[in-house]
PDB file of N, CA and C in Angstrom:
ATOM      1  N   MET A   1       0.734  40.797 -39.724  1.00  0.00           N
ATOM      2  CA  MET A   1       2.083  39.856 -40.502  1.00  0.00           C
ATOM      3  C   MET A   1       0.811  38.483 -40.361  1.00  0.00           C
ATOM      4  N   PRO A   2       1.484  38.447 -41.905  1.00  0.00           N
ATOM      5  CA  PRO A   2       0.456  36.824 -42.190  1.00  0.00           C
ATOM      6  C   PRO A   2       0.781  35.541 -41.421  1.00  0.00           C
ATOM      7  N   THR A   3      -0.719  34.842 -40.516  1.00  0.00           N
ATOM      8  CA  THR A   3      -0.245  33.422 -40.431  1.00  0.00           C
ATOM      9  C   THR A   3      -0.537  32.610 -41.175  1.00  0.00           C
ATOM     10  N   THR A   4       0.714  31.532 -41.061  1.00  0.00           N
ATOM     11  CA  THR A   4       0.876  30.735 -41.587  1.00  0.00           C
ATOM     12  C   THR A   4       0.847  29.050 -41.517  1.00  0.00           C
ATOM     13  N   GLN A   5       0.225  28.008 -41.818  1.00  0.00           N
ATOM     14  CA  GLN A   5      -0.567  27.286 -41.647  1.00  0.00           C
ATOM     15  C   GLN A   5       0.638  25.567 -41.716  1.00  0.00           C
ATOM     16  N   SER A   6       1.553  25.200 -40.752  1.00  0.00           N
ATOM     17  CA  SER A   6       2.100  24.169 -40.939  1.00  0.00           C
ATOM     18  C   SER A   6       1.469  22.921 -41.901  1.00  0.00           C
ATOM     19  N   SER A   7       2.369  22.377 -42.479  1.00  0.00           N
ATOM     20  CA  SER A   7       1.938  21.028 -43.332  1.00  0.00           C
ATOM     21  C   SER A   7       1.848  19.821 -41.982  1.00  0.00           C
ATOM     22  N   VAL A   8       2.279  20.043 -40.799  1.00  0.00           N
ATOM     23  CA  VAL A   8       2.645  18.785 -39.937  1.00  0.00           C
ATOM     24  C   VAL A   8       1.159  18.836 -39.654  1.00  0.00           C
ATOM     25  N   PRO A   9       0.169  17.671 -39.972  1.00  0.00           N
ATOM     26  CA  PRO A   9      -0.756  17.419 -38.584  1.00  0.00           C
ATOM     27  C   PRO A   9      -0.318  17.684 -37.592  1.00  0.00           C
ATOM     28  N   SER A  10      -1.229  17.549 -36.618  1.00  0.00           N
ATOM     29  CA  SER A  10      -1.133  17.848 -35.764  1.00  0.00           C
ATOM     30  C   SER A  10      -1.307  17.385 -34.763  1.00  0.00           C
ATOM     31  N   VAL A  11      -0.690  16.603 -33.803  1.00  0.00           N
ATOM     32  CA  VAL A  11      -0.224  14.967 -32.891  1.00  0.00           C
ATOM     33  C   VAL A  11      -1.204  15.439 -31.460  1.00  0.00           C
ATOM     34  N   ALA A  12      -2.091  15.948 -30.968  1.00  0.00           N
ATOM     35  CA  ALA A  12      -2.285  16.664 -29.922  1.00  0.00           C
ATOM     36  C   ALA A  12      -4.239  16.119 -29.853  1.00  0.00           C
ATOM     37  N   LEU A  13      -4.904  15.899 -29.127  1.00  0.00           N
ATOM     38  CA  LEU A  13      -5.145  14.563 -28.794  1.00  0.00           C
ATOM     39  C   LEU A  13      -6.797  15.848 -27.923  1.00  0.00           C
ATOM     40  N   SER A  14      -7.667  15.422 -28.575  1.00  0.00           N
ATOM     41  CA  SER A  14      -8.896  15.743 -27.590  1.00  0.00           C
ATOM     42  C   SER A  14      -8.793  15.325 -26.095  1.00  0.00           C
ATOM     43  N   ALA A  15      -9.702  16.156 -25.431  1.00  0.00           N
ATOM     44  CA  ALA A  15      -9.393  15.886 -24.032  1.00  0.00           C
ATOM     45  C   ALA A  15     -10.336  14.300 -24.401  1.00  0.00           C
ATOM     46  N   SER A  16     -11.804  13.921 -25.010  1.00  0.00           N
ATOM     47  CA  SER A  16     -12.082  12.732 -24.926  1.00  0.00           C
ATOM     48  C   SER A  16     -10.788  11.727 -25.082  1.00  0.00           C
ATOM     49  N   GLN A  17     -10.312  11.895 -26.719  1.00  0.00           N
ATOM     50  CA  GLN A  17      -9.463  10.941 -26.742  1.00  0.00           C
ATOM     51  C   GLN A  17      -8.364  10.452 -25.636  1.00  0.00           C
ATOM     52  N   VAL A  18      -8.304  11.430 -24.572  1.00  0.00           N
ATOM     53  CA  VAL A  18      -6.963  11.321 -24.001  1.00  0.00           C
ATOM     54  C   VAL A  18      -7.978  10.402 -22.254  1.00  0.00           C
ATOM     55  N   ALA A  19      -9.233  11.014 -22.449  1.00  0.00           N
ATOM     56  CA  ALA A  19     -10.097  10.349 -21.593  1.00  0.00           C
ATOM     57  C   ALA A  19     -10.498   8.372 -22.014  1.00  0.00           C
ATOM     58  N   ALA A  20     -10.639   8.533 -22.662  1.00  0.00           N
ATOM     59  CA  ALA A  20     -10.652   6.833 -23.563  1.00  0.00           C
ATOM     60  C   ALA A  20      -9.346   6.037 -23.506  1.00  0.00           C
ATOM     61  N   PHE A  21      -8.573   6.728 -22.893  1.00  0.00           N
ATOM     62  CA  PHE A  21      -7.510   5.978 -22.541  1.00  0.00           C
ATOM     63  C   PHE A  21      -6.333   6.378 -21.012  1.00  0.00           C
ATOM     64  N   LEU A  22      -6.520   4.861 -20.140  1.00  0.00           N
ATOM     65  CA  LEU A  22      -6.216   5.389 -19.062  1.00  0.00           C
ATOM     66  C   LEU A  22      -4.835   4.639 -18.651  1.00  0.00           C
ATOM     67  N   SER A  23      -4.072   5.044 -17.907  1.00  0.00           N
ATOM     68  CA  SER A  23      -2.879   4.615 -17.683  1.00  0.00           C
ATOM     69  C   SER A  23      -3.267   3.637 -16.157  1.00  0.00           C
ATOM     70  N   VAL A  24      -2.147   2.613 -15.795  1.00  0.00           N
ATOM     71  CA  VAL A  24      -2.638   1.589 -14.416  1.00  0.00           C
ATOM     72  C   VAL A  24      -3.287   2.356 -13.253  1.00  0.00           C
ATOM     73  N   LYS A  25      -2.662   3.830 -13.210  1.00  0.00           N
ATOM     74  CA  LYS A  25      -2.579   4.457 -12.065  1.00  0.00           C
ATOM     75  C   LYS A  25      -3.900   4.592 -12.054  1.00  0.00           C
ATOM     76  N   GLY A  26      -5.011   5.241 -13.216  1.00  0.00           N
ATOM     77  CA  GLY A  26      -5.805   6.225 -13.813  1.00  0.00           C
ATOM     78  C   GLY A  26      -6.661   5.383 -14.008  1.00  0.00           C
ATOM     79  N   ALA A  27      -6.760   4.007 -14.186  1.00  0.00           N
ATOM     80  CA  ALA A  27      -7.133   3.251 -14.406  1.00  0.00           C
ATOM     81  C   ALA A  27      -7.741   2.204 -12.542  1.00  0.00           C
ATOM     82  N   ALA A  28      -6.498   2.644 -11.965  1.00  0.00           N
ATOM     83  CA  ALA A  28      -6.965   1.837 -10.551  1.00  0.00           C
ATOM     84  C   ALA A  28      -7.590   2.608 -10.085  1.00  0.00           C
ATOM     85  N   GLU A  29      -7.514   3.931  -9.778  1.00  0.00           N
ATOM     86  CA  GLU A  29      -8.694   5.570  -9.549  1.00  0.00           C
ATOM     87  C   GLU A  29      -9.758   5.295 -10.026  1.00  0.00           C
ATOM     88  N   TYR A  30     -10.261   4.994 -10.889  1.00  0.00           N
ATOM     89  CA  TYR A  30     -11.250   4.977 -11.863  1.00  0.00           C
ATOM     90  C   TYR A  30     -12.381   3.369 -11.510  1.00  0.00           C
ATOM     91  N   LEU A  31     -11.440   2.436 -11.264  1.00  0.00           N
ATOM     92  CA  LEU A  31     -12.433   1.299 -10.513  1.00  0.00           C
ATOM     93  C   LEU A  31     -12.428   1.761  -9.173  1.00  0.00           C
ATOM     94  N   GLY A  32     -11.773   2.350  -8.182  1.00  0.00           N
ATOM     95  CA  GLY A  32     -11.558   1.992  -6.920  1.00  0.00           C
ATOM     96  C   GLY A  32     -10.343   1.107  -6.717  1.00  0.00           C
ATOM     97  N   LEU A  33      -9.919   0.692  -7.357  1.00  0.00           N
ATOM     98  CA  LEU A  33      -8.891  -0.715  -6.712  1.00  0.00           C
ATOM     99  C   LEU A  33      -7.096   0.423  -6.551  1.00  0.00           C
ATOM    100  N   SER A  34      -6.614  -0.788  -5.939  1.00  0.00           N
ATOM    101  CA  SER A  34      -4.710  -0.425  -6.015  1.00  0.00           C
ATOM    102  C   SER A  34      -3.915  -0.197  -7.506  1.00  0.00           C
ATOM    103  N   PRO A  35      -2.896   0.610  -7.554  1.00  0.00           N
ATOM    104  CA  PRO A  35      -2.594  -0.121  -9.160  1.00  0.00           C
ATOM    105  C   PRO A  35      -1.550  -1.148  -8.918  1.00  0.00           C
ATOM    106  N   HIS A  36      -1.262  -1.584  -7.986  1.00  0.00           N
ATOM    107  CA  HIS A  36      -0.620  -2.891  -7.326  1.00  0.00           C
ATOM    108  C   HIS A  36      -1.605  -4.094  -7.642  1.00  0.00           C
ATOM    109  N   THR A  37      -3.065  -4.217  -6.920  1.00  0.00           N
ATOM    110  CA  THR A  37      -3.400  -5.346  -8.008  1.00  0.00           C
ATOM    111  C   THR A  37      -4.340  -5.418  -9.024  1.00  0.00           C
ATOM    112  N   LEU A  38      -3.836  -3.816  -9.849  1.00  0.00           N
ATOM    113  CA  LEU A  38      -3.654  -4.054 -11.837  1.00  0.00           C
ATOM    114  C   LEU A  38      -2.686  -5.307 -11.580  1.00  0.00           C
ATOM    115  N   TYR A  39      -1.904  -4.528 -11.536  1.00  0.00           N
ATOM    116  CA  TYR A  39      -0.195  -5.066 -11.516  1.00  0.00           C
ATOM    117  C   TYR A  39      -0.261  -6.609 -11.479  1.00  0.00           C
ATOM    118  N   VAL A  40      -0.900  -7.060 -10.033  1.00  0.00           N
ATOM    119  CA  VAL A  40      -1.305  -8.631  -9.966  1.00  0.00           C
ATOM    120  C   VAL A  40      -1.857  -9.562 -10.894  1.00  0.00           C
ATOM    121  N   TRP A  41      -3.483  -8.677 -11.158  1.00  0.00           N
ATOM    122  CA  TRP A  41      -3.905  -8.907 -12.213  1.00  0.00           C
ATOM    123  C   TRP A  41      -3.712  -9.273 -13.627  1.00  0.00           C
ATOM    124  N   ARG A  42      -2.775  -8.046 -13.827  1.00  0.00           N
ATOM    125  CA  ARG A  42      -2.194  -8.436 -15.149  1.00  0.00           C
ATOM    126  C   ARG A  42      -1.508  -9.180 -15.706  1.00  0.00           C
ATOM    127  N   HIS A  43      -0.554  -9.677 -14.537  1.00  0.00           N
ATOM    128  CA  HIS A  43       0.469 -10.815 -14.695  1.00  0.00           C
ATOM    129  C   HIS A  43       0.002 -11.951 -14.566  1.00  0.00           C
ATOM    130  N   ARG A  44      -1.524 -12.531 -13.532  1.00  0.00           N
ATOM    131  CA  ARG A  44      -2.441 -12.782 -14.052  1.00  0.00           C
ATOM    132  C   ARG A  44      -3.303 -13.481 -15.234  1.00  0.00           C
ATOM    133  N   ARG A  45      -3.236 -12.830 -15.870  1.00  0.00           N
ATOM    134  CA  ARG A  45      -4.221 -12.681 -16.950  1.00  0.00           C
ATOM    135  C   ARG A  45      -5.609 -12.325 -16.516  1.00  0.00           C
ATOM    136  N   GLN A  46      -5.887 -11.981 -15.693  1.00  0.00           N
ATOM    137  CA  GLN A  46      -7.031 -12.061 -15.081  1.00  0.00           C
ATOM    138  C   GLN A  46      -7.414 -10.045 -15.072  1.00  0.00           C
ATOM    139  N   GLY A  47      -8.506  -9.964 -14.839  1.00  0.00           N
ATOM    140  CA  GLY A  47      -8.954  -8.592 -14.388  1.00  0.00           C
ATOM    141  C   GLY A  47      -9.391  -7.598 -15.822  1.00  0.00           C
ATOM    142  N   PRO A  48      -9.888  -6.512 -16.013  1.00  0.00           N
ATOM    143  CA  PRO A  48      -9.846  -5.687 -17.172  1.00  0.00           C
ATOM    144  C   PRO A  48      -8.464  -5.747 -17.852  1.00  0.00           C
ATOM    145  N   PRO A  49      -9.546  -5.499 -19.313  1.00  0.00           N
ATOM    146  CA  PRO A  49      -7.900  -5.920 -21.020  1.00  0.00           C
ATOM    147  C   PRO A  49      -7.186  -5.275 -20.182  1.00  0.00           C
ATOM    148  N   SER A  50      -5.910  -4.781 -20.489  1.00  0.00           N
ATOM    149  CA  SER A  50      -5.541  -3.444 -20.708  1.00  0.00           C
ATOM    150  C   SER A  50      -3.763  -3.990 -21.695  1.00  0.00           C
ATOM    151  N   PHE A  51      -3.494  -3.730 -22.256  1.00  0.00           N
ATOM    152  CA  PHE A  51      -2.173  -3.962 -23.840  1.00  0.00           C
ATOM    153  C   PHE A  51      -1.263  -2.178 -22.954  1.00  0.00           C
ATOM    154  N   ARG A  52      -0.183  -2.809 -24.004  1.00  0.00           N
ATOM    155  CA  ARG A  52       0.785  -1.645 -24.001  1.00  0.00           C
ATOM    156  C   ARG A  52       0.858  -0.855 -25.187  1.00  0.00           C
ATOM    157  N   MET A  53       0.949   0.548 -24.933  1.00  0.00           N
ATOM    158  CA  MET A  53       1.192   1.776 -25.595  1.00  0.00           C
ATOM    159  C   MET A  53       2.508   3.069 -25.723  1.00  0.00           C
ATOM    160  N   GLY A  54       2.721   2.685 -27.123  1.00  0.00           N
ATOM    161  CA  GLY A  54       4.082   3.387 -27.527  1.00  0.00           C
ATOM    162  C   GLY A  54       5.349   3.183 -27.506  1.00  0.00           C
ATOM    163  N   PRO A  55       6.492   3.489 -27.625  1.00  0.00           N
ATOM    164  CA  PRO A  55       7.836   3.523 -27.576  1.00  0.00           C
ATOM    165  C   PRO A  55       8.443   2.765 -26.051  1.00  0.00           C
ATOM    166  N   ARG A  56       7.432   2.720 -25.072  1.00  0.00           N
ATOM    167  CA  ARG A  56       8.020   2.512 -23.438  1.00  0.00           C
ATOM    168  C   ARG A  56       7.155   1.421 -23.474  1.00  0.00           C
ATOM    169  N   GLY A  57       6.287   1.910 -24.014  1.00  0.00           N
ATOM    170  CA  GLY A  57       5.667  -0.040 -23.205  1.00  0.00           C
ATOM    171  C   GLY A  57       4.366   0.218 -22.137  1.00  0.00           C
ATOM    172  N   ARG A  58       4.018   1.239 -22.280  1.00  0.00           N
ATOM    173  CA  ARG A  58       2.764   2.036 -20.298  1.00  0.00           C
ATOM    174  C   ARG A  58       1.757   0.900 -21.128  1.00  0.00           C
ATOM    175  N   VAL A  59       1.079   0.479 -19.597  1.00  0.00           N
ATOM    176  CA  VAL A  59       0.756  -0.504 -19.425  1.00  0.00           C
ATOM    177  C   VAL A  59      -0.744   0.919 -19.789  1.00  0.00           C
ATOM    178  N   MET A  60      -1.823   0.592 -20.179  1.00  0.00           N
ATOM    179  CA  MET A  60      -3.219   1.789 -20.914  1.00  0.00           C
ATOM    180  C   MET A  60      -3.494   0.537 -20.517  1.00  0.00           C
ATOM    181  N   TYR A  61      -4.861   1.226 -20.452  1.00  0.00           N
ATOM    182  CA  TYR A  61      -6.429   0.728 -20.239  1.00  0.00           C
ATOM    183  C   TYR A  61      -7.720   1.638 -21.558  1.00  0.00           C
ATOM    184  N   ARG A  62      -8.665   0.849 -21.906  1.00  0.00           N
ATOM    185  CA  ARG A  62      -9.431   1.685 -22.578  1.00  0.00           C
ATOM    186  C   ARG A  62     -10.696   1.752 -21.630  1.00  0.00           C
ATOM    187  N   ARG A  63     -10.932   2.880 -21.148  1.00  0.00           N
ATOM    188  CA  ARG A  63     -12.089   3.265 -20.499  1.00  0.00           C
ATOM    189  C   ARG A  63     -13.505   2.688 -20.446  1.00  0.00           C
ATOM    190  N   SER A  64     -13.475   2.667 -22.304  1.00  0.00           N
ATOM    191  CA  SER A  64     -14.657   1.510 -22.280  1.00  0.00           C
ATOM    192  C   SER A  64     -14.609  -0.083 -21.975  1.00  0.00           C
ATOM    193  N   ALA A  65     -13.314  -0.380 -22.424  1.00  0.00           N
ATOM    194  CA  ALA A  65     -12.988  -1.333 -21.484  1.00  0.00           C
ATOM    195  C   ALA A  65     -13.503  -2.535 -20.477  1.00  0.00           C
ATOM    196  N   LEU A  66     -12.982  -0.808 -19.648  1.00  0.00           N
ATOM    197  CA  LEU A  66     -13.160  -0.886 -17.665  1.00  0.00           C
ATOM    198  C   LEU A  66     -14.140  -0.914 -17.451  1.00  0.00           C
ATOM    199  N   ASP A  67     -15.406  -0.014 -18.168  1.00  0.00           N
ATOM    200  CA  ASP A  67     -16.597  -0.150 -18.434  1.00  0.00           C
ATOM    201  C   ASP A  67     -17.251  -1.733 -18.144  1.00  0.00           C
ATOM    202  N   ALA A  68     -17.025  -1.872 -20.018  1.00  0.00           N
ATOM    203  CA  ALA A  68     -17.860  -3.619 -20.125  1.00  0.00           C
ATOM    204  C   ALA A  68     -17.090  -4.826 -19.081  1.00  0.00           C
ATOM    205  N   TRP A  69     -16.074  -5.169 -18.288  1.00  0.00           N
ATOM    206  CA  TRP A  69     -15.468  -5.217 -17.216  1.00  0.00           C
ATOM    207  C   TRP A  69     -16.169  -5.292 -16.249  1.00  0.00           C
ATOM    208  N   VAL A  70     -16.699  -4.448 -16.302  1.00  0.00           N
ATOM    209  CA  VAL A  70     -17.412  -4.225 -14.389  1.00  0.00           C
ATOM    210  C   VAL A  70     -18.923  -4.516 -15.000  1.00  0.00           C
ATOM    211  N   ARG A  71     -19.662  -4.160 -15.906  1.00  0.00           N
ATOM    212  CA  ARG A  71     -20.862  -4.306 -16.507  1.00  0.00           C
ATOM    213  C   ARG A  71     -20.689  -6.326 -17.123  1.00  0.00           C
ATOM    214  N   GLU A  72     -19.279  -6.845 -16.471  1.00  0.00           N
ATOM    215  CA  GLU A  72     -19.628  -7.924 -17.057  1.00  0.00           C
ATOM    216  C   GLU A  72     -19.286  -8.597 -15.669  1.00  0.00           C
ATOM    217  N   GLN A  73     -18.547  -8.105 -14.713  1.00  0.00           N
ATOM    218  CA  GLN A  73     -18.694  -8.627 -13.003  1.00  0.00           C
ATOM    219  C   GLN A  73     -19.743  -8.801 -12.465  1.00  0.00           C
ATOM    220  N   GLU A  74     -20.165  -7.862 -12.382  1.00  0.00           N
ATOM    221  CA  GLU A  74     -21.846  -7.659 -12.095  1.00  0.00           C
ATOM    222  C   GLU A  74     -22.724  -8.766 -12.576  1.00  0.00           C
ATOM    223  N   ARG A  75     -22.906  -8.885 -14.665  1.00  0.00           N
ATOM    224  CA  ARG A  75     -23.421  -9.619 -14.664  1.00  0.00           C
ATOM    225  C   ARG A  75     -23.217 -12.045 -14.234  1.00  0.00           C
ATOM    226  N   SER A  76     -21.907 -12.017 -13.646  1.00  0.00           N
ATOM    227  CA  SER A  76     -21.453 -13.240 -13.237  1.00  0.00           C
ATOM    228  C   SER A  76     -21.826 -13.322 -12.046  1.00  0.00           C
ATOM    229  N   ASP A  77     -22.482 -12.409 -11.210  1.00  0.00           N
ATOM    230  CA  ASP A  77     -22.030 -12.510  -9.523  1.00  0.00           C
ATOM    231  C   ASP A  77     -23.513 -12.604  -9.026  1.00  0.00           C
ATOM    232  N   SER A  78     -23.568 -13.561  -8.150  1.00  0.00           N
ATOM    233  CA  SER A  78     -25.686 -13.732  -8.095  1.00  0.00           C
ATOM    234  C   SER A  78     -25.754 -12.841  -6.886  1.00  0.00           C
ATOM    235  N   ARG A  79     -24.771 -12.075  -6.641  1.00  0.00           N
ATOM    236  CA  ARG A  79     -26.193 -10.802  -5.578  1.00  0.00           C
ATOM    237  C   ARG A  79     -26.029  -9.532  -6.743  1.00  0.00           C
ATOM    238  N   SER A  80     -25.858  -9.879  -7.423  1.00  0.00           N
ATOM    239  CA  SER A  80     -25.548  -8.576  -8.427  1.00  0.00           C
ATOM    240  C   SER A  80     -27.021  -9.223  -9.680  1.00  0.00           C
ATOM    241  N   ASN A  81     -26.609 -10.182  -9.929  1.00  0.00           N
ATOM    242  CA  ASN A  81     -27.850 -11.038 -11.766  1.00  0.00           C
ATOM    243  C   ASN A  81     -29.122 -11.597 -10.397  1.00  0.00           C
ATOM    244  N   PRO A  82     -29.881 -11.622 -10.305  1.00  0.00           N
ATOM    245  CA  PRO A  82     -30.771 -11.998  -9.403  1.00  0.00           C
ATOM    246  C   PRO A  82     -31.310 -13.649 -10.177  1.00  0.00           C
ATOM    247  N   GLU A  83     -31.182 -13.800 -11.666  1.00  0.00           N
ATOM    248  CA  GLU A  83     -31.231 -14.872 -12.286  1.00  0.00           C
ATOM    249  C   GLU A  83     -30.020 -15.916 -11.936  1.00  0.00           C
ATOM    250  N   LEU A  84     -29.155 -15.489 -11.361  1.00  0.00           N
ATOM    251  CA  LEU A  84     -28.307 -16.613 -10.832  1.00  0.00           C
ATOM    252  C   LEU A  84     -27.969 -16.983  -9.123  1.00  0.00           C
ATOM    253  N   SER A  85     -28.744 -16.133  -8.164  1.00  0.00           N
ATOM    254  CA  SER A  85     -28.760 -16.190  -6.907  1.00  0.00           C
ATOM    255  C   SER A  85     -29.934 -17.142  -6.931  1.00  0.00           C
ATOM    256  N   PRO A  86     -29.360 -18.404  -6.393  1.00  0.00           N
ATOM    257  CA  PRO A  86     -30.002 -19.647  -5.553  1.00  0.00           C
ATOM    258  C   PRO A  86     -30.917 -19.261  -4.791  1.00  0.00           C
ATOM    259  N   LEU A  87     -31.359 -17.785  -4.144  1.00  0.00           N
ATOM    260  CA  LEU A  87     -32.453 -17.623  -4.079  1.00  0.00           C
ATOM    261  C   LEU A  87     -33.303 -17.264  -4.554  1.00  0.00           C
ATOM    262  N   SER A  88     -33.897 -16.849  -5.624  1.00  0.00           N
ATOM    263  CA  SER A  88     -34.577 -16.923  -7.355  1.00  0.00           C
ATOM    264  C   SER A  88     -35.228 -18.084  -7.555  1.00  0.00           C
ATOM    265  N   ALA A  89     -34.287 -18.850  -7.454  1.00  0.00           N
ATOM    266  CA  ALA A  89     -34.777 -20.174  -7.674  1.00  0.00           C
ATOM    267  C   ALA A  89     -36.210 -21.070  -6.543  1.00  0.00           C
ATOM    268  N   PRO A  90     -37.052 -21.536  -7.360  1.00  0.00           N
ATOM    269  CA  PRO A  90     -38.287 -21.825  -7.014  1.00  0.00           C
ATOM    270  C   PRO A  90     -37.182 -23.462  -6.117  1.00  0.00           C
ATOM    271  N   PRO A  91     -37.888 -23.268  -5.218  1.00  0.00           N
ATOM    272  CA  PRO A  91     -37.626 -24.371  -3.716  1.00  0.00           C
ATOM    273  C   PRO A  91     -37.822 -26.150  -4.565  1.00  0.00           C
ATOM    274  N   ARG A  92     -37.112 -26.857  -3.991  1.00  0.00           N
ATOM    275  CA  ARG A  92     -37.130 -28.092  -4.913  1.00  0.00           C
ATOM    276  C   ARG A  92     -37.280 -28.596  -3.736  1.00  0.00           C
ATOM    277  N   GLN A  93     -38.344 -29.870  -4.196  1.00  0.00           N
ATOM    278  CA  GLN A  93     -38.750 -30.780  -3.332  1.00  0.00           C
ATOM    279  C   GLN A  93     -38.295 -31.927  -2.978  1.00  0.00           C
ATOM    280  N   ARG A  94     -38.122 -32.614  -1.598  1.00  0.00           N
ATOM    281  CA  ARG A  94     -37.410 -34.144  -1.535  1.00  0.00           C
ATOM    282  C   ARG A  94     -38.999 -34.895  -2.778  1.00  0.00           C
ATOM    283  N   PRO A  95     -37.150 -35.996  -2.815  1.00  0.00           N
ATOM    284  CA  PRO A  95     -38.142 -37.558  -3.389  1.00  0.00           C
ATOM    285  C   PRO A  95     -38.871 -37.952  -1.465  1.00  0.00           C
ATOM    286  N   ASP A  96     -40.062 -38.331  -1.588  1.00  0.00           N
ATOM    287  CA  ASP A  96     -40.355 -39.232  -0.725  1.00  0.00           C
ATOM    288  C   ASP A  96     -39.837 -40.160  -0.039  1.00  0.00           C
ATOM    289  N   ARG A  97     -39.672 -40.011   0.930  1.00  0.00           N
ATOM    290  CA  ARG A  97     -39.202 -41.441   1.095  1.00  0.00           C
ATOM    291  C   ARG A  97     -39.846 -42.517   2.985  1.00  0.00           C
ATOM    292  N   ASP A  98     -40.011 -43.796   2.562  1.00  0.00           N
ATOM    293  CA  ASP A  98     -40.581 -44.596   3.027  1.00  0.00           C
ATOM    294  C   ASP A  98     -39.939 -44.993   3.860  1.00  0.00           C
ATOM    295  N   HIS A  99     -39.970 -44.526   5.528  1.00  0.00           N
ATOM    296  CA  HIS A  99     -39.520 -44.441   6.685  1.00  0.00           C
ATOM    297  C   HIS A  99     -39.570 -45.522   7.651  1.00  0.00           C
ATOM    298  N   HIS A 100     -41.166 -46.237   7.248  1.00  0.00           N
ATOM    299  CA  HIS A 100     -41.766 -47.340   7.870  1.00  0.00           C
ATOM    300  C   HIS A 100     -40.821 -48.349   7.279  1.00  0.00           C
ATOM    301  N   SER A 101     -39.956 -48.243   6.027  1.00  0.00           N
ATOM    302  CA  SER A 101     -39.485 -49.923   5.674  1.00  0.00           C
ATOM    303  C   SER A 101     -38.744 -50.800   6.302  1.00  0.00           C
ATOM    304  N   VAL A 102     -39.205 -51.975   6.110  1.00  0.00           N
ATOM    305  CA  VAL A 102     -38.107 -52.909   7.345  1.00  0.00           C
ATOM    306  C   VAL A 102     -36.889 -52.973   7.749  1.00  0.00           C
TER     307      VAL A 102
END
């Protein structure tokens, strides 16, 4: 029996393409947060970048954007970035004060 090929392009996504996008639940699991936290951050325009996808407007996150956002958080936190830590700064000298003034 001959096989026929359809002229309609396949819309199936590869595993890497599917994994590139995460739902709110998937992004929350990936980041170790609750979905509620992501919803609150999105409402406040905080947190990792997200967008709406598809006719139903599902909120989605790019895995690469989540990774970039985590790196940004690490760079801006003084505990993770020695350049921002006040403990890494050289001690400041107090100006000499004349305690014998009358």
